[in-house]
Coordinates of C-alpha atoms and ligand atoms in Angstrom, one line a residue:
X1 CA 12.4 -2.5 22.9
X2 CA 14.0 1.0 23.0
X3 CA 12.5 3.0 25.9
X4 CA 12.8 6.7 26.0
X5 CA 11.6 8.6 29.1
X6 CA 10.7 12.3 28.8
X7 CA 9.5 14.9 31.3
X8 CA 5.9 15.3 30.3
X9 CA 3.2 15.1 27.6
X10 CA 4.6 18.1 25.7
X11 CA 8.1 16.5 25.5
X12 CA 6.7 13.1 24.5
X13 CA 4.7 14.8 21.7
X14 CA 7.8 16.7 20.4
X15 CA 10.1 13.8 20.7
X16 CA 7.6 11.6 18.7
X17 CA 7.1 14.4 16.2
X18 CA 10.9 14.7 15.6
X19 CA 11.3 11.0 15.0
X20 CA 8.3 10.9 12.6
X21 CA 9.5 14.0 10.7
X22 CA 13.0 12.4 10.4
X23 CA 11.3 9.3 8.9
X24 CA 9.2 11.3 6.4
X25 CA 12.2 13.4 5.4
X26 CA 14.4 10.3 4.9
X27 CA 12.2 8.5 2.4
X28 CA 10.1 10.1 -0.4
X29 CA 7.1 7.8 -0.2
X30 CA 6.8 7.2 3.5
X31 CA 3.8 5.1 4.7
X32 CA 2.6 6.1 8.2
X33 CA 0.3 4.2 10.5
X34 CA -1.6 6.6 12.7
X35 CA -3.7 6.3 15.9
X36 CA -6.4 8.5 17.4
X37 CA -7.3 9.1 21.1
X38 CA -5.9 11.6 23.5
X39 CA -2.4 10.5 23.4
X40 CA -1.3 11.6 19.8
X41 CA -3.1 14.9 19.8
X42 CA 0.1 16.7 20.9
X43 CA 2.1 14.9 18.3
X44 CA -0.3 16.0 15.6
X45 CA -0.2 19.6 16.8
X46 CA 3.6 19.4 16.6
X47 CA 3.4 18.0 13.0
X48 CA 1.0 20.8 11.9
X49 CA 3.4 23.4 13.5
X50 CA 6.4 22.0 11.8
X51 CA 4.6 21.7 8.4
X52 CA 3.5 25.4 8.7
X53 CA 7.1 26.3 9.4
X54 CA 8.2 24.5 6.2
X55 CA 10.1 21.7 7.9
X56 CA 8.2 18.8 6.5
X57 CA 5.9 18.0 3.6
X58 CA 3.4 15.2 3.5
X59 CA 2.7 15.5 -0.3
X60 CA 4.2 12.0 -1.0
X61 CA 3.1 10.3 2.2
X62 CA 0.4 7.8 2.6
X63 CA -1.3 7.3 6.0
X64 CA -3.3 4.3 7.3
X65 CA -5.2 4.7 10.5
X66 CA -5.6 1.8 13.0
X67 CA -9.3 1.8 13.4
X68 CA -12.8 3.4 12.9
X69 CA -16.1 3.0 14.6
X70 CA -18.8 0.9 12.9
X71 CA -21.8 3.0 12.0
X72 CA -20.2 6.5 12.0
X73 CA -19.5 8.1 8.7
X74 CA -16.5 10.4 8.1
X75 CA -18.6 13.5 8.8
X76 CA -19.7 12.3 12.2
X77 CA -17.8 14.4 14.8
X78 CA -17.1 11.2 16.8
X79 CA -15.7 9.3 13.8
X80 CA -12.0 8.8 13.7
X81 CA -11.9 10.3 10.2
X82 CA -13.3 13.5 11.6
X83 CA -10.7 13.4 14.4
X84 CA -7.9 13.0 11.9
X85 CA -9.2 15.8 9.7
X86 CA -9.6 18.1 12.7
X87 CA -6.2 17.3 14.3
X88 CA -4.0 16.7 11.2
X89 CA -5.3 16.2 7.7
X90 CA -7.0 19.6 7.3
X91 CA -3.9 21.4 8.2
X92 CA -1.1 19.7 6.2
X93 CA -0.5 19.0 2.5
X94 CA -1.4 15.3 2.7
X95 CA -3.5 14.6 -0.5
X96 CA -7.0 13.4 0.6
X97 CA -6.7 10.3 -1.5
X98 CA -3.5 9.3 0.5
X99 CA -5.3 9.3 3.8
X100 CA -6.8 5.9 4.6
X101 CA -9.1 4.7 7.3
X102 CA -11.3 1.6 7.2
X103 CA -14.9 2.7 6.5
X104 CA -17.2 1.9 9.3
X105 CA -20.2 2.5 7.0
X106 CA -19.2 0.1 4.2
X107 CA -22.0 -2.2 3.1
X108 CA -19.9 -5.3 3.5
X109 CA -17.7 -4.8 6.5
X110 CA -15.8 -8.1 6.0
X111 CA -14.9 -7.1 2.5
X112 CA -13.9 -3.6 3.7
X113 CA -11.5 -5.3 6.2
X114 CA -9.9 -7.4 3.5
X115 CA -9.6 -4.5 1.1
X116 CA -8.0 -2.3 3.8
X117 CA -5.4 -5.0 4.5
X118 CA -4.6 -5.2 0.8
X119 CA -4.3 -1.5 0.4
X120 CA -1.6 -1.5 3.1
X121 CA 0.3 -4.2 1.3
X122 CA -0.1 -2.4 -2.0
X123 CA 1.4 0.8 -0.5
X124 CA 4.5 -1.3 0.4
X125 CA 3.8 -1.8 4.1
X126 CA 3.8 0.7 7.0
X127 CA 7.2 2.3 7.6
X128 CA 6.3 3.8 11.0
X129 CA 3.3 2.9 13.0
X130 CA 2.2 5.2 15.8
X131 CA 0.4 3.5 18.7
X132 CA -1.3 4.5 21.9
X133 CA -2.2 1.9 24.5
X134 CA -5.5 1.2 26.2
X135 CA -5.7 0.6 30.0
X136 CA -6.4 -3.1 29.3
X137 CA -3.4 -3.3 27.0
X138 CA -5.3 -3.0 23.8
X139 CA -3.6 -1.6 20.7
X140 CA -5.8 -0.4 17.9
X141 CA -9.1 -1.9 19.0
X142 CA -7.6 -5.3 19.6
X143 CA -9.0 -6.1 23.0
X144 CA -7.6 -8.8 25.3
X145 CA -8.0 -12.2 23.9
X146 CA -7.5 -11.1 20.3
X147 CA -5.4 -13.6 18.3
X148 CA -1.8 -12.5 17.6
X149 CA -2.5 -13.7 14.1
X150 CA -5.4 -11.3 13.5
X151 CA -5.6 -9.1 10.4
X152 CA -8.0 -6.2 9.9
X153 CA -11.3 -7.3 11.4
X154 CA -14.6 -6.3 13.0
X155 CA -14.6 -6.2 16.8
X156 CA -17.1 -5.9 19.6
X157 CA -15.8 -3.2 21.9
X158 CA -15.1 -4.1 25.5
X159 CA -17.4 -2.4 28.1
X160 CA -14.2 -0.8 29.6
X161 CA -13.2 0.6 26.3
X162 CA -16.6 2.0 25.6
X163 CA -16.6 3.5 29.1
X164 CA -13.1 5.1 28.5
X165 CA -14.2 6.6 25.2
X166 CA -17.6 7.8 26.4
X167 CA -16.1 11.1 27.3
X168 CA -16.2 12.1 23.6
X169 CA -20.0 11.3 23.3
X170 CA -23.1 12.9 24.8
X171 CA -24.2 9.6 26.4
X172 CA -23.0 6.1 26.9
X173 CA -25.7 4.8 24.5
X174 CA -24.2 6.7 21.7
X175 CA -20.8 5.0 22.0
X176 CA -20.7 2.5 19.1
X177 CA -20.5 -1.2 20.1
X178 CA -18.4 -2.3 17.2
X179 CA -15.3 -1.0 15.3
X180 CA -13.0 -2.1 12.5
X181 CA -9.4 -2.4 13.5
X182 CA -6.1 -3.4 12.0
X183 CA -5.2 -6.7 13.6
X184 CA -2.2 -7.5 15.7
X185 CA -0.5 -9.2 12.8
X186 CA -1.2 -6.2 10.7
X187 CA 0.4 -3.9 13.3
X188 CA 3.4 -6.3 13.7
X189 CA 4.0 -6.2 10.0
X190 CA 5.0 -2.5 10.2
X191 CA 8.7 -1.9 9.8
X192 CA 8.9 0.3 12.9
X193 CA 6.6 1.0 15.8
X194 CA 6.5 4.0 18.1
X195 CA 4.3 3.6 21.2
X196 CA 3.4 6.7 23.2
X197 CA 2.4 6.5 26.8
X198 CA 1.5 9.5 29.0
X199 CA 0.1 10.2 32.4
X200 CA -0.2 8.5 35.8
X201 CA -3.4 6.7 34.6
X202 CA -1.2 4.6 32.3
X203 CA 1.5 3.8 34.9
X204 CA 0.1 0.4 35.8
X205 CA -0.5 -0.4 32.1
X206 CA 3.2 0.3 31.4
X207 CA 4.3 -1.9 34.3
X208 CA 2.2 -4.8 32.8
X209 CA 3.7 -4.1 29.4
X210 CA 7.3 -3.9 30.5
X211 CA 7.3 -6.5 33.4
X212 CA 4.6 -8.9 32.2
X213 CA 4.9 -11.9 29.9
X214 CA 3.8 -12.0 26.3
X215 CA 0.2 -13.1 26.2
X216 CA -3.0 -12.6 24.1
X217 CA -4.6 -11.4 27.4
X218 CA -2.5 -8.2 27.1
X219 CA -2.4 -7.4 23.4
X220 CA 0.5 -4.9 23.5
X221 CA 2.8 -7.5 25.1
X222 CA 3.4 -8.8 21.5
X223 CA 5.5 -5.7 20.9
X224 CA 8.3 -7.5 22.8
X225 CA 8.6 -9.7 19.7
X226 CA 8.9 -6.9 17.2
X227 CA 12.5 -6.0 16.2
X228 CA 12.1 -2.2 16.0
X229 CA 9.9 -0.7 18.7
X230 CA 10.4 2.6 20.5
X231 CA 8.4 3.5 23.6
X232 CA 8.2 7.1 24.5
X233 CA 6.8 7.5 28.0
X234 CA 6.6 10.5 30.2
X235 CA 7.7 10.5 33.8
X236 CA 4.2 10.1 35.2
X237 CA 3.6 7.0 33.0
X238 CA 7.0 5.6 34.0
X239 CA 6.6 6.3 37.7
X240 CA 5.7 2.7 38.7
X241 CA 8.6 1.0 36.9
X242 CA 11.1 -0.5 39.3
Ligands
LIG301 C1 -6.9 4.7 18.7 C2 -6.5 3.4 19.2 C3 -6.5 3.1 20.7 C4 -5.9 4.1 21.5 C5 -6.0 3.7 23.0 C6 -5.5 4.8 24.0 O1 -6.8 4.8 17.3 O2 -6.2 2.6 18.4 O3 -5.8 1.8 20.8 O4 -4.6 4.3 21.2 O5 -7.3 3.4 23.3 O6 -6.3 5.9 23.9 P1 -6.0 7.3 24.6 O7 -4.8 7.8 23.8 O8 -7.2 8.1 24.4 O9 -5.6 7.0 26.0

């Protein structure tokens, strides 16, 4: 794994943005894997800025997000589709039909998962997957114990994950209990992965990732087995690494 340490959140976002833009500018039909959460917000702001300055176009890009809550449609302010529109899609030239998220309101969720997986294959695989990491080591919504062989599937969200995400909802009861997520094998199938880690709160998580062993009890540990992973961590996140 290639580890890049930067000063703070701002630098992490800019560094990630530069790498992503380089990728998009180097291949006409780039396929991007995208994440939601607090971590990539700065990255998306940087991409919007660079798009507006004319440094990058997303007209030929396809995007696939990692996950979506079950039961929330794309207009729900807490859906990940809404998050993506708000932070990125509404501000760039990515054609709406090129932006993919699994639908958490599909009638047949199993079928939706299989169709999503096929769509990624049909697009020719993800060239660059952006990841954040949960405190428990989850990537996407793949909680500890998820099989490394998993493909896009339905998950029951961990109490700790619901708790961590409750900040976006009015009450704990409103936080969905299920989500659709790309699986670990789906993520590992990407040609390149960029994991962003920021803040003191993630410092212990980064220690577990970098110093721990590869185990399904800590999903992100599988990244040690991917041939092309870059971790961009800020000083606070990196502060507990020996
Ligand atoms: C979001 C996702 C999650 C987040 C993780 C970290 O699409 O897949 O795995 O990356 O929960 O979230 P933040 O960035 O809010 O700390």
